[in-house]
CSV table of C-alpha atoms in Angstrom, one decimal:
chain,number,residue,atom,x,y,z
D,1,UNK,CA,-7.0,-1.4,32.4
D,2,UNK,CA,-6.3,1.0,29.0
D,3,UNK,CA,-2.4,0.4,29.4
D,4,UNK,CA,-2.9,-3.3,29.0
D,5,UNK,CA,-4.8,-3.1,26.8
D,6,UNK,CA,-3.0,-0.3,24.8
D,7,UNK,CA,0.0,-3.1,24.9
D,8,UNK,CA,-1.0,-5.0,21.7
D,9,UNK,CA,-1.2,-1.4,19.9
D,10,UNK,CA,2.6,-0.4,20.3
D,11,UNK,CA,4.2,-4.2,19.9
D,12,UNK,CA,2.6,-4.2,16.5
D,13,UNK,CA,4.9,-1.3,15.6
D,14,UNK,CA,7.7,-3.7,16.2
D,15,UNK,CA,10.1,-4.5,13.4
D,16,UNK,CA,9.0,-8.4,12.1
D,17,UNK,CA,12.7,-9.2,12.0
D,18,UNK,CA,14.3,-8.0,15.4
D,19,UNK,CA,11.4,-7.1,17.3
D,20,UNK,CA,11.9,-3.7,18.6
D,21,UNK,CA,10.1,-1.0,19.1
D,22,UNK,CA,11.0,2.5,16.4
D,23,UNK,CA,12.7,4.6,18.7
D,24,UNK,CA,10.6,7.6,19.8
D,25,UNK,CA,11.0,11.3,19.3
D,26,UNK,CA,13.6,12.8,21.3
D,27,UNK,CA,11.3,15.5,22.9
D,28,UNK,CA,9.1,12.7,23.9
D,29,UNK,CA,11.7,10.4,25.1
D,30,UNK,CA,13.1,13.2,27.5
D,31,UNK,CA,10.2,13.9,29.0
D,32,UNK,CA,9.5,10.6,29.8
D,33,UNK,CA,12.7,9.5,31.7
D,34,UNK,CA,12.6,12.8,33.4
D,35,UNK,CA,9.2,11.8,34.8
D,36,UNK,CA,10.3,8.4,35.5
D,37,UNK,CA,13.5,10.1,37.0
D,38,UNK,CA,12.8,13.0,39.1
D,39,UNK,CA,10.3,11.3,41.6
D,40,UNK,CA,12.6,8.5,42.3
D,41,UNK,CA,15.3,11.4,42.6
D,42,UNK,CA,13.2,13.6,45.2
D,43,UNK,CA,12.3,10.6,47.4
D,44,UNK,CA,15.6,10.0,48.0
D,45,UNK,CA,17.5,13.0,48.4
D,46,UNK,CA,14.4,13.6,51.2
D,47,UNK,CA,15.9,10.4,53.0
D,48,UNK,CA,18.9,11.7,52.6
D,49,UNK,CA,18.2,15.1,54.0
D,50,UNK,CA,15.7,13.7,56.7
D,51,UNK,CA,18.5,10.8,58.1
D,52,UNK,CA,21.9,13.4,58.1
D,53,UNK,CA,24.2,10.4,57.3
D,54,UNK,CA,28.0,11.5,56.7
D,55,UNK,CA,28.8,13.0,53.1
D,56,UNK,CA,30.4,10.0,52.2
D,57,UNK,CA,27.7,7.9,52.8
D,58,UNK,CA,25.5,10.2,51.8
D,59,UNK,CA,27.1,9.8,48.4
D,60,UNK,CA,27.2,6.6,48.0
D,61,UNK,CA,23.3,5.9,48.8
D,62,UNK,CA,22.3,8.4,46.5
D,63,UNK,CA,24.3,7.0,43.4
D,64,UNK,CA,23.8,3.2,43.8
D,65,UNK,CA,20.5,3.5,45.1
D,66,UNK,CA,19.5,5.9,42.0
D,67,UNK,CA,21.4,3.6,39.6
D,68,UNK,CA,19.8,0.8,40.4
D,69,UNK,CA,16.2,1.6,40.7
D,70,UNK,CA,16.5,4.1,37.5
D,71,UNK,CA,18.4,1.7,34.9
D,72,UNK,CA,16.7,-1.8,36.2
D,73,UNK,CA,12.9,-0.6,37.8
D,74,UNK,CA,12.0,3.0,37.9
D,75,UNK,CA,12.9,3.5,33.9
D,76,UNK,CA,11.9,0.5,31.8
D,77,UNK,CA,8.5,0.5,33.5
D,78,UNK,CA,7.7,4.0,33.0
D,79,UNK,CA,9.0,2.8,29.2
D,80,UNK,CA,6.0,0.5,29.0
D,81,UNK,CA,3.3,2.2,31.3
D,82,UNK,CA,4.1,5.6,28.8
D,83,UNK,CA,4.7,3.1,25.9
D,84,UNK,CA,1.3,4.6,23.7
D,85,UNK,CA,2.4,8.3,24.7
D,86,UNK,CA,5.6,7.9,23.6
D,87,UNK,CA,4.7,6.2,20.3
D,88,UNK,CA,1.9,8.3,20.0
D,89,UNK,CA,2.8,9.4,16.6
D,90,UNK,CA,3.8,5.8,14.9
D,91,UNK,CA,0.3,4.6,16.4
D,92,UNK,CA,-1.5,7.6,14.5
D,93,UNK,CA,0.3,7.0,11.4
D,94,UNK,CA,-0.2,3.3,11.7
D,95,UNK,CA,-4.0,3.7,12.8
D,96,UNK,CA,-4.6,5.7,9.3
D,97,UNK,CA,-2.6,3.1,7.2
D,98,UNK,CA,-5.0,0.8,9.0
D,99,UNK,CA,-8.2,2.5,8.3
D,100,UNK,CA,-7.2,3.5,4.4
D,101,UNK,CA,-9.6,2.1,2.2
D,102,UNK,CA,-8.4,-1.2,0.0
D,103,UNK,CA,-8.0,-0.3,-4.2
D,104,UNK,CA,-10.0,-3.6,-6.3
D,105,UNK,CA,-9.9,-3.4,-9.6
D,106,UNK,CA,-13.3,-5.1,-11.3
D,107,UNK,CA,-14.2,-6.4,-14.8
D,108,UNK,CA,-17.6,-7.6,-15.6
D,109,UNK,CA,-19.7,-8.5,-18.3
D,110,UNK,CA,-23.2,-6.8,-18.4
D,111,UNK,CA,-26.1,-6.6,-20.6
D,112,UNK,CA,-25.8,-3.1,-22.7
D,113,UNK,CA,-29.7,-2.1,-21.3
D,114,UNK,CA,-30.3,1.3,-19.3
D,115,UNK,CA,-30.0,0.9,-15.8
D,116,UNK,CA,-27.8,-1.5,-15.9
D,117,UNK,CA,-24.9,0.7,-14.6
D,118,UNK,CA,-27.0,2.3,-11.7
D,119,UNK,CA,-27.8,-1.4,-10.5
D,120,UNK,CA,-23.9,-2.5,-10.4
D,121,UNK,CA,-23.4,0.7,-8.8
D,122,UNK,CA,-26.1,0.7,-6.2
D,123,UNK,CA,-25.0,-3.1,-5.1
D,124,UNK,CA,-21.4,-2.0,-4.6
D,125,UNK,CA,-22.8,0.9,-2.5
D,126,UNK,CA,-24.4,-1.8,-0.2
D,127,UNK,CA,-20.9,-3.1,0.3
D,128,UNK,CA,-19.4,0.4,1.1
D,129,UNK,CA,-17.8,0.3,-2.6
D,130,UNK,CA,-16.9,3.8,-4.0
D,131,UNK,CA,-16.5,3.8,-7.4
D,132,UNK,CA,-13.1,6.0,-8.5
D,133,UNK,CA,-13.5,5.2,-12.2
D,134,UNK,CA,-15.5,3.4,-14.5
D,135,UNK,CA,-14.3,2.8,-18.4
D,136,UNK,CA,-17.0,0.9,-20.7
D,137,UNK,CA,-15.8,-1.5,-23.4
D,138,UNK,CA,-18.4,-1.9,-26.4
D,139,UNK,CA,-18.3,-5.7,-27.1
D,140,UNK,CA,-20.0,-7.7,-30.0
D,141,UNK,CA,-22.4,-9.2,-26.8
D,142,UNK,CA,-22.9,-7.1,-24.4
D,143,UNK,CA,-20.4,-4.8,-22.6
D,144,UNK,CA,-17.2,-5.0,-20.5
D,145,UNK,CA,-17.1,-2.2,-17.7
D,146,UNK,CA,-14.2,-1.7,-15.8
D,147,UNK,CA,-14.1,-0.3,-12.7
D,148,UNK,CA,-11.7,0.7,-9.8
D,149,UNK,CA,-13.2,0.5,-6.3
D,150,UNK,CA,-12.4,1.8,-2.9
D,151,UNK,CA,-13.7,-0.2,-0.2
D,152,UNK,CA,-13.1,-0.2,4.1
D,153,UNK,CA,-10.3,-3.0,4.7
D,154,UNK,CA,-12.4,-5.4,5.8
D,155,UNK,CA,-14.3,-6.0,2.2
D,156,UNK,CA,-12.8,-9.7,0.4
D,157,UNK,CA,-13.1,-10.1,-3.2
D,158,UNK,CA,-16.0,-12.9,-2.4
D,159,UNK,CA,-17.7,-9.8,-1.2
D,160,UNK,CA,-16.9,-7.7,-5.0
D,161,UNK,CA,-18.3,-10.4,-6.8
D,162,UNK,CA,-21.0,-11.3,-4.9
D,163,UNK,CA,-22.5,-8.2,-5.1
D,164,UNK,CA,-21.7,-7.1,-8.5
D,165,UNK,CA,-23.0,-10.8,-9.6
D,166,UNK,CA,-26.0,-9.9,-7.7
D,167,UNK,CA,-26.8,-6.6,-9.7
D,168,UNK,CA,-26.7,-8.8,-13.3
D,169,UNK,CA,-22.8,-9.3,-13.6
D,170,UNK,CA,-21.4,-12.3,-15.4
D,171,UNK,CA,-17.7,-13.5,-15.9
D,172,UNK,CA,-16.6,-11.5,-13.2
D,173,UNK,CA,-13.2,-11.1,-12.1
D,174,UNK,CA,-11.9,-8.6,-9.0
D,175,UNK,CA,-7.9,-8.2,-8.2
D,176,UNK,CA,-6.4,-5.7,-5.4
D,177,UNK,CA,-4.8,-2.4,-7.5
D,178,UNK,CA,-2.8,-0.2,-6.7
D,179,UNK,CA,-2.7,3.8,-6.5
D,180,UNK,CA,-1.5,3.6,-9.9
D,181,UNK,CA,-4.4,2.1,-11.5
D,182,UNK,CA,-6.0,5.5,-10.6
D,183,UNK,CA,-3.6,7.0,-13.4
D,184,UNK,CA,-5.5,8.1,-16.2
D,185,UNK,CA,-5.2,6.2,-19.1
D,186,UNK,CA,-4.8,8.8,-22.0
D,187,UNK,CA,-2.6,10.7,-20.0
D,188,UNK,CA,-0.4,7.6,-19.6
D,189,UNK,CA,-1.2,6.9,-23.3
D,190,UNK,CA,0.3,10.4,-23.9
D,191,UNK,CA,3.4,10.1,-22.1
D,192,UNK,CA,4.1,6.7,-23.2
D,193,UNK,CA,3.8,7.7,-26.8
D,194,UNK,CA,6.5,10.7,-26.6
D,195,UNK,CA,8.6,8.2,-24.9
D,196,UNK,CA,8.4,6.3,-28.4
D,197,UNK,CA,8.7,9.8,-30.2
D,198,UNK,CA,12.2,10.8,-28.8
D,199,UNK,CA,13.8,6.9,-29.3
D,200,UNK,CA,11.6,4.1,-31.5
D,201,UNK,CA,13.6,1.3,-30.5
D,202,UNK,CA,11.9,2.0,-26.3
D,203,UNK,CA,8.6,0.9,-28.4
D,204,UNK,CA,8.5,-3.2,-26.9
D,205,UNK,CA,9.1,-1.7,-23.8
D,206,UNK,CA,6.8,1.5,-24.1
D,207,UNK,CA,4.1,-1.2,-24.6
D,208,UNK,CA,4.9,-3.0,-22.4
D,209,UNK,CA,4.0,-0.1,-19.5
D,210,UNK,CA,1.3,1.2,-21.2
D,211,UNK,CA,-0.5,-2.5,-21.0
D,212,UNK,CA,1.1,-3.8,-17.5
D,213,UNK,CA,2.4,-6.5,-18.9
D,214,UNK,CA,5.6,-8.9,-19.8
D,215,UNK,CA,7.2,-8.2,-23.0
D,216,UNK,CA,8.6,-11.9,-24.7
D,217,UNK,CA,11.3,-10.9,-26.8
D,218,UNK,CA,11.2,-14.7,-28.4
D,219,UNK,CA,7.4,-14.8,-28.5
D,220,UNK,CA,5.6,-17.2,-26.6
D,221,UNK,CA,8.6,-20.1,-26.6
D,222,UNK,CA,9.3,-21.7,-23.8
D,223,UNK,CA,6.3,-19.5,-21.7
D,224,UNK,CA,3.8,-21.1,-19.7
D,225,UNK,CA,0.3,-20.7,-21.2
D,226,UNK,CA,-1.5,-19.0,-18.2
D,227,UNK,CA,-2.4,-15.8,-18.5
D,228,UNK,CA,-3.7,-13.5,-21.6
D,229,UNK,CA,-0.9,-12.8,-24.8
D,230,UNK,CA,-1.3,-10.4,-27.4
D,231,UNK,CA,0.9,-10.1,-30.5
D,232,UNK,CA,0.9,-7.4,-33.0
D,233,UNK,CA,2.4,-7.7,-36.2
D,234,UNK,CA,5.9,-5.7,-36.9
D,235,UNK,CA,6.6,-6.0,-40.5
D,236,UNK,CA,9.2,-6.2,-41.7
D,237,UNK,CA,10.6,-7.6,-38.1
D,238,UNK,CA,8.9,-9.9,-35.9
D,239,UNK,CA,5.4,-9.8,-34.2
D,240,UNK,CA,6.0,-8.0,-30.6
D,241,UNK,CA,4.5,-10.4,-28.0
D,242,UNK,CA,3.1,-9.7,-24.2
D,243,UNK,CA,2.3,-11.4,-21.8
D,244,UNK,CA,-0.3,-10.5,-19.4
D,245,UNK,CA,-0.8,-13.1,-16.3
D,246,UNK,CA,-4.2,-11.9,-14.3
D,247,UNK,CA,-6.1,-9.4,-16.5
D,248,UNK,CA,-7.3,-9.9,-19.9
D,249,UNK,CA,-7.1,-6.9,-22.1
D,250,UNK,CA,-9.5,-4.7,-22.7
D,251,UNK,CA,-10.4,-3.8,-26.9
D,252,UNK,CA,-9.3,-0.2,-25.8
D,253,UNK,CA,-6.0,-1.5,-24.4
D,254,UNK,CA,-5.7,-3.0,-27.6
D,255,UNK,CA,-6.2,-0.1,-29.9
D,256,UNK,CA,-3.3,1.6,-27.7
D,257,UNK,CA,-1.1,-0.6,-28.4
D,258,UNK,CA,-1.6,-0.8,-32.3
D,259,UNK,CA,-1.8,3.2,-32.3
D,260,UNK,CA,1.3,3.5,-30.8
D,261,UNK,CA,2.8,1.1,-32.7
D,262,UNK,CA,1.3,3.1,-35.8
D,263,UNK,CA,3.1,6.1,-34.2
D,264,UNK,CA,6.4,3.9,-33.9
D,265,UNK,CA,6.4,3.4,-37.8
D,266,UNK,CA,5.8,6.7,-38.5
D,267,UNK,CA,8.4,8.4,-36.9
D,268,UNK,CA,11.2,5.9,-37.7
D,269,UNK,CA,13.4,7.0,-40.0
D,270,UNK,CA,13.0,5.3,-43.6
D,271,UNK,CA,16.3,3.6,-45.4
């Protein structure tokens, strides 16, 4: 019964466009027609041996029998009955893509009281949430905390908000991330800010990574009005406009850019 049912396992290695298989190692592969091979070989060189037809005959049994019962029976069905041996790696490799835990990326509003932050943060426990890192946003009302999650791959975003609404969360909003959101953020600061250093003009663009978002050279003309913009002022040239359409920013993200626009100012040359 575990061959059938280890069936399912190597077709979902198959490519979603042609539908084979990755071809195995080459150690693994030789083994396996060997063992496919050299029974079928014995057997008959045994008949062979045990009937004492002519040579010629002989010869001929030997190759079209073998032929046959190695290329259409004997080796495509050893091929499937060995098919999770010989993928063996690809599974493994697959199996721990499969278990890797899913990046979220978590905003939420919260009362600025002790405790609060242990509550959010037992609540995502309950879900199997581990917290990578956690940035906290002062706000006139309250505060913003930020947060990037690793959770099994089963956990939905219903499940996020659920439970961080459940620990005293309000205006939450969950999106998947990515490894890069676990870049720190004055590090990336840093390195987008020599970027400006060695040429100002990158500065639109420098931005532009620094906050994840869509530069608008022409503003917001002609842009649909979904999603978060921020301008800063560029005297004497125009405001610099982005466009951000899933995350609002954050009042740090928003000092970056004005600092390193700062910086862009001071380190172009004045005429």
């Amino acid at each position: 019964m575990r061959p059938i049912a280890a069936r399912p396992r190597v077709h979902a290695l198959a490519c979603d466009v042609c539908g084979r298989l990755p071809h195995p190692r080459r150690t693994r592969l030789a083994l396996a027609k060997l063992a496919a091979v050299f029974p079928v070989e014995l057997a008959l060189h045994a008949l062979v041996i045990h009937w004492h037809p002519s040579y010629l005959v002989a010869v001929l049994l030997l190759t079209i029998t073998t032929t046959i019962l190695v290329i259409w029976v004997v080796e495509p069905s050893a091929m499937r009955f060995l098919g999770s041996w010989l993928h063996g790696p690809e599974l493994r490799d697959r199996d721990r893509a499969d278990r890797a835990p899913a990046l979220w990326r978590i905003r939420v509003h919260v009362d600025d009281r002790p405790g609060q932050l242990e509550a959010l943060a037992a609540h995502l426990a309950d879900r199997e949430a581990n917290i990578l890192t956690v940035h906290v946003h002062h706000l006139e009302s309250g505060v913003l905390d930020e947060l990037v999650v690793a959770t099994p791959a089963d956990i939905t975003t219903h499940d996020l908000t659920a439970a961080v609404t459940k620990a005293g969360g309000a205006k939450v909003r969950v999106w998947p991330a990515s490894a890069l959101t676990l870049i720190d953020g004055q590090t990336k600061a840093l390195a987008v800010a020599a970027r400006v250093v060695a040429d100002s003009d990158e500065l639109p663009l420098a931005i532009a990574e620094l906050l994840g978002a869509r530069y608008l050279p022409n503003g917001l003309e002609d842009e649909a009005s979904d999603g978060t913009a921020l301008v800063l002022p560029n005297e004497p040239e125009r405001p610099l406009t982005f466009l951000r359409p899933d995350e609002p920013f954050t009042p740090a993200e928003i000092a970056r850019a004005h600092r390193l626009l700062d910086l862009a100012h001071i380190v172009t040359p004045r005429t």
